[in-house]
Short mmCIF file of C-alpha atoms in Angstrom, two decimals:
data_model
loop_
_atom_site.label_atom_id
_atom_site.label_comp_id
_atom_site.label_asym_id
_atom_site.label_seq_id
_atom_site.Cartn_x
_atom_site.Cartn_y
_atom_site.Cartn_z
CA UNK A 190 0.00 0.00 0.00
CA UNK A 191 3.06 1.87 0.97
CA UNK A 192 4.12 2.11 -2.37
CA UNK A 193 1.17 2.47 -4.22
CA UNK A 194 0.85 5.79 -2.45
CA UNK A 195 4.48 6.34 -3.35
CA UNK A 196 3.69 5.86 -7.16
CA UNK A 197 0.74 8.29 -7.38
CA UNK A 198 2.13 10.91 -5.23
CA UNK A 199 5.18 11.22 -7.89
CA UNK A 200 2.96 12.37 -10.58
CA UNK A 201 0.92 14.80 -8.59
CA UNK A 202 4.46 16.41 -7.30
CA UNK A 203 6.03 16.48 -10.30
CA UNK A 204 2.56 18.16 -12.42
CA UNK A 205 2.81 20.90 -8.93
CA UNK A 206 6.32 21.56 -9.82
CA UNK A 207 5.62 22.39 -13.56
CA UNK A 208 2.31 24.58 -12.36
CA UNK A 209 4.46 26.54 -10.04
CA UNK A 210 7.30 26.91 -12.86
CA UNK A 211 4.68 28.00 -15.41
CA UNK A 212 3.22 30.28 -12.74
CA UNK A 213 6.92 31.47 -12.38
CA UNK A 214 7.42 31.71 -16.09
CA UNK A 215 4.19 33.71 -17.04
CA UNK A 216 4.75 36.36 -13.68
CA UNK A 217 8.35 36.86 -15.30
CA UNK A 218 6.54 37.53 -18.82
CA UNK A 219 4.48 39.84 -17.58
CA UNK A 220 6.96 41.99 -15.66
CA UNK A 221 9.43 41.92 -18.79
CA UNK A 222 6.34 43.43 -21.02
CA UNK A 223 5.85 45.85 -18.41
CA UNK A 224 9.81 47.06 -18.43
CA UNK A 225 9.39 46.92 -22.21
CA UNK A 226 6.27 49.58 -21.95
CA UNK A 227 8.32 51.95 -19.32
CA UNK A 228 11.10 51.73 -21.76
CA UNK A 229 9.17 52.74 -24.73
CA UNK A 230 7.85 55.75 -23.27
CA UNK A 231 11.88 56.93 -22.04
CA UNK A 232 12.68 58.83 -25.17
CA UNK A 233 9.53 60.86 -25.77
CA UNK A 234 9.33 61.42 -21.97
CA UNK A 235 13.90 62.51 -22.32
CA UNK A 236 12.44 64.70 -25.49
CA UNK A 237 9.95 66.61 -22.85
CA UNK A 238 12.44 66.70 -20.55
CA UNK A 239 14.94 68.76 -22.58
CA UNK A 240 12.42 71.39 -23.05
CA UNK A 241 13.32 72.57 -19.66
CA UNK A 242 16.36 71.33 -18.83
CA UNK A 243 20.11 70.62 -20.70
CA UNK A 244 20.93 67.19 -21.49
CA UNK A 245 23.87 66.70 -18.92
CA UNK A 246 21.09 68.35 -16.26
CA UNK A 247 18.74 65.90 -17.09
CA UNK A 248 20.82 63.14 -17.26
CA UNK A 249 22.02 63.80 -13.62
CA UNK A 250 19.05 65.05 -12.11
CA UNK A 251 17.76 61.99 -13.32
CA UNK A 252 20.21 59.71 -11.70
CA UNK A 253 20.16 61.11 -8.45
CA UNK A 254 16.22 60.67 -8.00
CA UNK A 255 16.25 57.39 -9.06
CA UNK A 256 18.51 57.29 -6.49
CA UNK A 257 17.49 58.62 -3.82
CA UNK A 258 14.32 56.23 -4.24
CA UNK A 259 16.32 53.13 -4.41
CA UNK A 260 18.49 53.76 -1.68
CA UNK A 261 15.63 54.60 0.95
CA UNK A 262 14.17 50.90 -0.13
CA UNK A 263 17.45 49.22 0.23
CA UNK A 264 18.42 51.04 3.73
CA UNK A 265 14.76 50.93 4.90
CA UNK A 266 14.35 46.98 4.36
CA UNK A 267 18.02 47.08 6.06
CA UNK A 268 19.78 45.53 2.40
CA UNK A 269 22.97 43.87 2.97
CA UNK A 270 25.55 45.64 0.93
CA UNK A 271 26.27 43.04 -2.20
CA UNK A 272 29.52 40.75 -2.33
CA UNK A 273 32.75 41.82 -3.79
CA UNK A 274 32.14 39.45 -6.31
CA UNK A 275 29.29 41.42 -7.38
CA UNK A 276 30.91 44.86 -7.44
CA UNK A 277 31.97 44.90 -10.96
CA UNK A 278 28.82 43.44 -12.40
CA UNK A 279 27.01 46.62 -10.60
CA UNK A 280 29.70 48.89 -12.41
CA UNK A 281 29.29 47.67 -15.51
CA UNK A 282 25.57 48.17 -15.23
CA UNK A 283 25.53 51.58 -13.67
CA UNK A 284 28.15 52.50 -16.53
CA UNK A 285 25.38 50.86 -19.17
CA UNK A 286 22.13 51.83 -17.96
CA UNK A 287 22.51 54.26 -15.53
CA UNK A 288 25.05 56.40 -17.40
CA UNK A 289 26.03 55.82 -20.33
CA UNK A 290 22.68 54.99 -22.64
CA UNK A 291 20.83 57.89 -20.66
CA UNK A 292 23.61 60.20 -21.57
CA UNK A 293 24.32 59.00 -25.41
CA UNK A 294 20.21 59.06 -25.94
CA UNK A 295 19.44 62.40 -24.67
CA UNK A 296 22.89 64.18 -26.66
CA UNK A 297 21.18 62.35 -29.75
CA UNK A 298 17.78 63.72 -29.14
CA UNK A 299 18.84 66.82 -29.01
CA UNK A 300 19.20 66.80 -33.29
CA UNK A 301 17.51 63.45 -33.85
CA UNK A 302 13.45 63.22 -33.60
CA UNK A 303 12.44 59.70 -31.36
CA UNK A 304 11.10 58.08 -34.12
CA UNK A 305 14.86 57.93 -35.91
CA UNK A 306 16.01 57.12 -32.04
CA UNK A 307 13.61 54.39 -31.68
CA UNK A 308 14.86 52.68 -34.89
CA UNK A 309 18.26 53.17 -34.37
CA UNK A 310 17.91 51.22 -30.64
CA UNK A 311 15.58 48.95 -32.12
CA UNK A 312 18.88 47.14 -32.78
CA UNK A 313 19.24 46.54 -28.62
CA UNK A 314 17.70 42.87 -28.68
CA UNK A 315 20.36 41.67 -31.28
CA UNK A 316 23.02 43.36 -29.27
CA UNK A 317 21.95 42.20 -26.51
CA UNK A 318 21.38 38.69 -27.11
CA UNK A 319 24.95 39.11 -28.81
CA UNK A 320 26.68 40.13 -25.92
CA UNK A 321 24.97 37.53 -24.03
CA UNK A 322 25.85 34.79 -26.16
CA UNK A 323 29.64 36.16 -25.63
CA UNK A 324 29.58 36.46 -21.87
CA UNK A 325 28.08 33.40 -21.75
CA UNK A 326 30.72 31.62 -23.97
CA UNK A 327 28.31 29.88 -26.18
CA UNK A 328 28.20 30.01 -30.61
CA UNK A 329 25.45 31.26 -32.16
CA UNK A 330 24.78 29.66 -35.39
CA UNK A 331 25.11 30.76 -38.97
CA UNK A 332 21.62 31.41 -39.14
CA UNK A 333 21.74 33.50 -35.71
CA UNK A 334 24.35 35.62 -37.74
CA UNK A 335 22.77 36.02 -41.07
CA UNK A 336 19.79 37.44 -39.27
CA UNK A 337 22.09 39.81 -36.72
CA UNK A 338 24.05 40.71 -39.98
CA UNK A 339 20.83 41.36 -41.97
CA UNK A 340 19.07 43.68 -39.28
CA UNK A 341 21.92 45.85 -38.90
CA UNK A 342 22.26 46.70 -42.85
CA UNK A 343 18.29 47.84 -42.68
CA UNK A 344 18.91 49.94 -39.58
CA UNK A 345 22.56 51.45 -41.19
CA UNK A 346 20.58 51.90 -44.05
CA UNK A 347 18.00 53.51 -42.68
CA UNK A 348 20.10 55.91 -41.01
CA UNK A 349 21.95 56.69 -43.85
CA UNK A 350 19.03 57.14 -46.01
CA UNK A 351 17.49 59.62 -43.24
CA UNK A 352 20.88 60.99 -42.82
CA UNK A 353 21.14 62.25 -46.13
CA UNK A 354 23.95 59.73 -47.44
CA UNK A 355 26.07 59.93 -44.23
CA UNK A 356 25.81 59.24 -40.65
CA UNK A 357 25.51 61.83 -38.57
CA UNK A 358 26.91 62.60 -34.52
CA UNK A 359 23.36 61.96 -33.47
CA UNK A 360 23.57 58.18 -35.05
CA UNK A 361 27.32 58.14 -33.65
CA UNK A 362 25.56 58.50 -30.06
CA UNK A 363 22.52 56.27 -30.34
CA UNK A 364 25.24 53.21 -32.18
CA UNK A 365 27.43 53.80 -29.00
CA UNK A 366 24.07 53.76 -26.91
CA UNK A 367 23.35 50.15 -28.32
CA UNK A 368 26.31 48.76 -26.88
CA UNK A 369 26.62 50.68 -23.37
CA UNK A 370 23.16 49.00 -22.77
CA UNK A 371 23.67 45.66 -23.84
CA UNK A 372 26.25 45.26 -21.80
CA UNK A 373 24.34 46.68 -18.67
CA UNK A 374 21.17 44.46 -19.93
CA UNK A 375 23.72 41.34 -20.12
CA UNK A 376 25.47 41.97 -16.88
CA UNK A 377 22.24 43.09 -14.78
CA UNK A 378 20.26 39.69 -16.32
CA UNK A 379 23.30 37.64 -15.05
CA UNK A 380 23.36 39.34 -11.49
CA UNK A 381 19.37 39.21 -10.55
CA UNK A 382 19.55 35.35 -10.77
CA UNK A 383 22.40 35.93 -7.77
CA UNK A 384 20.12 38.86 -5.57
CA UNK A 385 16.63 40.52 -6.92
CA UNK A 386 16.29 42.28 -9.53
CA UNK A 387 15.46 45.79 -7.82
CA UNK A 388 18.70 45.22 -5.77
CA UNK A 389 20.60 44.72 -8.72
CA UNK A 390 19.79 48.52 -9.99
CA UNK A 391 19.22 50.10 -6.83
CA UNK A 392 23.14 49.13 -6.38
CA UNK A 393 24.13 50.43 -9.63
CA UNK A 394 22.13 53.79 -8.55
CA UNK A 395 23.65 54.05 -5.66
CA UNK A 396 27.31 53.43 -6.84
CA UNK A 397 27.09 55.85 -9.72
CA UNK A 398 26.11 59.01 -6.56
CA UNK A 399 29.85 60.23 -6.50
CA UNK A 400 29.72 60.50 -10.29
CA UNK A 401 25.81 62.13 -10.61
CA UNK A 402 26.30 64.22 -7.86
CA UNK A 403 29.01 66.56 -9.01
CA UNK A 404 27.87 66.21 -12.35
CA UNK A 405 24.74 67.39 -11.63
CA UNK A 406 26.27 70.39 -9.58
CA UNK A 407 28.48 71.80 -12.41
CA UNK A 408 25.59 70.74 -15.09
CA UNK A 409 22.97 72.59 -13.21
CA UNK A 410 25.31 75.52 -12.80
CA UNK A 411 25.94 76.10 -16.78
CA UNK A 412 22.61 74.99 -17.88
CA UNK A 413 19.59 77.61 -18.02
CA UNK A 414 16.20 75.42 -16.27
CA UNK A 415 13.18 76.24 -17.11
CA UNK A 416 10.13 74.15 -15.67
CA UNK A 417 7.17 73.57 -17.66
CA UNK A 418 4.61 70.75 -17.07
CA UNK A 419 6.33 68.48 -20.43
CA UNK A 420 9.92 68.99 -18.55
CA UNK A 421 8.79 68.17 -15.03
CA UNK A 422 6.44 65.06 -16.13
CA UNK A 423 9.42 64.05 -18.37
CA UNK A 424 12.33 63.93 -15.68
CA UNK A 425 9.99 62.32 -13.44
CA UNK A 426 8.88 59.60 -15.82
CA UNK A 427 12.57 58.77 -17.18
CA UNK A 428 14.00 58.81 -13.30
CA UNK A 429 11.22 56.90 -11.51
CA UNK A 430 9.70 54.96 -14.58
CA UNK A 431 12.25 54.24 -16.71
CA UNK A 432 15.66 54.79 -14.64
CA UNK A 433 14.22 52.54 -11.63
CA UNK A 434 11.12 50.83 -11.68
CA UNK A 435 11.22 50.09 -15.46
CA UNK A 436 14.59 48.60 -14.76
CA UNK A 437 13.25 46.39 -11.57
CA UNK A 438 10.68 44.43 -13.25
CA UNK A 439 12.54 44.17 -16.40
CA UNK A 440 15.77 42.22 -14.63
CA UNK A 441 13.56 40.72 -12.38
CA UNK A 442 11.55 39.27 -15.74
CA UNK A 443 14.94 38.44 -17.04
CA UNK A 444 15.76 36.47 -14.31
CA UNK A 445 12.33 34.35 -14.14
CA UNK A 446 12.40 33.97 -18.17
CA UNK A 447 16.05 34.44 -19.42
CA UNK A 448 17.44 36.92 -21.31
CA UNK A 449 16.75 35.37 -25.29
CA UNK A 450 13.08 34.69 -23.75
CA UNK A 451 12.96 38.92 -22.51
CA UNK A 452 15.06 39.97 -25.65
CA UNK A 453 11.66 38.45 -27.86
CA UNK A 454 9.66 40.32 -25.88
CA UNK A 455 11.80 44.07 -26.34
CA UNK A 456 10.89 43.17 -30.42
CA UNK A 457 7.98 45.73 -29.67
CA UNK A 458 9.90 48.54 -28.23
CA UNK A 459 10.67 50.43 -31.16
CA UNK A 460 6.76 50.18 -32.69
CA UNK A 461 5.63 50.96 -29.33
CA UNK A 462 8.26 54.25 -28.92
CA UNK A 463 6.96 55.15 -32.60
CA UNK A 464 3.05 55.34 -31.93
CA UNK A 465 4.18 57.28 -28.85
CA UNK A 466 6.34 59.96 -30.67
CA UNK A 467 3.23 60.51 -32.59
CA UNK A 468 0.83 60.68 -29.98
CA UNK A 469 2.54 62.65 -27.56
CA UNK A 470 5.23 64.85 -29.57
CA UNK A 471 2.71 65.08 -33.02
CA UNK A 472 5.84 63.57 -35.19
CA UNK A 473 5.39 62.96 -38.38
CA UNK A 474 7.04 59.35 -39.39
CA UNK A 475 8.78 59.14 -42.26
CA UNK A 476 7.08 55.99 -44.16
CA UNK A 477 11.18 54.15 -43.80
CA UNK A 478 10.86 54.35 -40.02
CA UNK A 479 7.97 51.71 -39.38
CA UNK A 480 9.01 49.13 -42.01
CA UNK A 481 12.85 49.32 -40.89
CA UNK A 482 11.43 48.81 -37.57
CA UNK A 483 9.18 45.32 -38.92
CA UNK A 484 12.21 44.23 -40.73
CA UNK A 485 14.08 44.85 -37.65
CA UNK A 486 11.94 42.41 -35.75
CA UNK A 487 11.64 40.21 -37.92
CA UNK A 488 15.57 39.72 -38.02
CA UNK A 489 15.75 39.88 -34.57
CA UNK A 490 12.80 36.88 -34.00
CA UNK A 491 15.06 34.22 -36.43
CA UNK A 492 18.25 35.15 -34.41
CA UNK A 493 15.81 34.24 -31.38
CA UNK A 494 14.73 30.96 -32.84
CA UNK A 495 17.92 30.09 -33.68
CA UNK A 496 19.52 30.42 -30.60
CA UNK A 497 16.49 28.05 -29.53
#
């Protein structure tokens, strides 16, 4: 009788075990698609923000909030500090996400409209599943790299095309963008399976203070402010929604899904950052931007599939 019981409790654990992990799976969906919505509101929300403030302002300012916000959660739920071993992981995603692809966006956006932006960065799942696949020491196939190869000649030649024959310092920025990010994407989805995901950019916040701070002092100091509703609603959005919260349940998704399984889901970034520029900055797009942006994903979903 014993082990009768024995042989039909094995199936019910093992169908509880794949509920919970589907359970786990689906939750991690969900807050990936809801860091991929925060992040496709960042540049028309950076574009309001520069109506009142400089870009090196902004991109301080910015910083510092997000902050200030992480590091009352991690010192009011008393947060261990991390590990050593973690200490260069959190550098090389405050360099990535905290710094450097806030900074290279918003000197872009400052001669580029969002809707060239948005295409341009619609290039950050490739890159980032590329980096991945490199920091994770395993080959993509020949198909991954057709399809890698094939969505960076639409986007190159989309910005040359829009560029009038030659790239400009705006498409400089947002190429140099790609890779600051992907690297701070790669590095933050590999640290929030070690602590949670929150913790993983509340660190990188709080590391990046000694930089923001003084930044922010001299930026502030040399750049005319001027508040308006667009340029208050727009730091707050790209500090608090995009800089930190954006950021929490999108590493947090990574961690629950994996980063190929999150990159799939960032596909609809650059459509979604498109029907906001017109919305909520009345931009006209250029008939190029929105089938670059479909041949984009389309390149990007074979590289997914082939990496399996």
């Amino acid at each position: 009788m014993r082990a009768q019981s024995s042989a039909t409790e094995s199936p019910r654990i093992a169908v509880g075990a794949t509920s919970a992990e589907n359970r786990g799976a689906a939750f991690g969906t969900v807050q990936a698609a809801l860091g991929v919505v925060a992040f496709s509101l960042t540049f028309p929300a950076t574009a309001w923000g520069l109506e009142g403030f400089g870009p090196w302002s902004l991109i301080a300012v910015r910083s510092i909030l997000a902050a200030a916000i992480a590091g009352a959660c991690l010192v009011g739920l008393r947060v261990a500090p991390p590990e050593r071993r973690h200490w260069f992981g959190l550098a090389v995603v405050g360099a990535g996400v905290v710094l450097g692809f806030p900074l290279l966006t918003t000197l872009a956006l400052q001669t580029s409209t969002t809707a060239h932006a948005a295409v341009v960065v619609g290039l950050l799942p490739l890159t980032t599943a590329l980096l991945s696949a490199l920091r994770v020491g395993t080959r993509p196939s020949r198909t991954f790299w057709i399809a890698a190869l094939a969505g960076a000649a639409a986007v190159i030649a989309f910005t040359v095309q829009q560029s009038g024959g030659a790239l400009t310092s705006a498409d400089a920025y947002l190429f140099a963008a790609l890779l600051v990010c992907a690297a701070g994407y790669t590095e933050g989805g590999r640290l929030a399976r070690q602590m949670p995901g929150w913790q993983v950019i509340g660190w990188a916040l709080v590391l990046c203070l000694p930089l923001t701070v003084p930044m922010a002092a001299v930026a502030l100091s040399f750049e005319p402010v001027h508040l308006t509703a667009h340029s208050v609603t727009g730091l707050l959005w790209v500090a608090i929604g995009s800089q930190f919260l954006g950021l929490v349940v999108w590493y947090r998704g990574m961690a629950a899904i994996g980063i190929p399984k999150a990159s799939q889901l960032q596909l609809a970034q650059p459509l979604l950052t498109l029907v906001w520029s017109v919305l909520l900055l009345g931009e006209h797009l250029p008939v190029a931007a929105p089938l670059t942006a479909a041949a984009v994903l389309v390149c990007i979903a074979v590289t997914q599939r082939a990496r399996g």
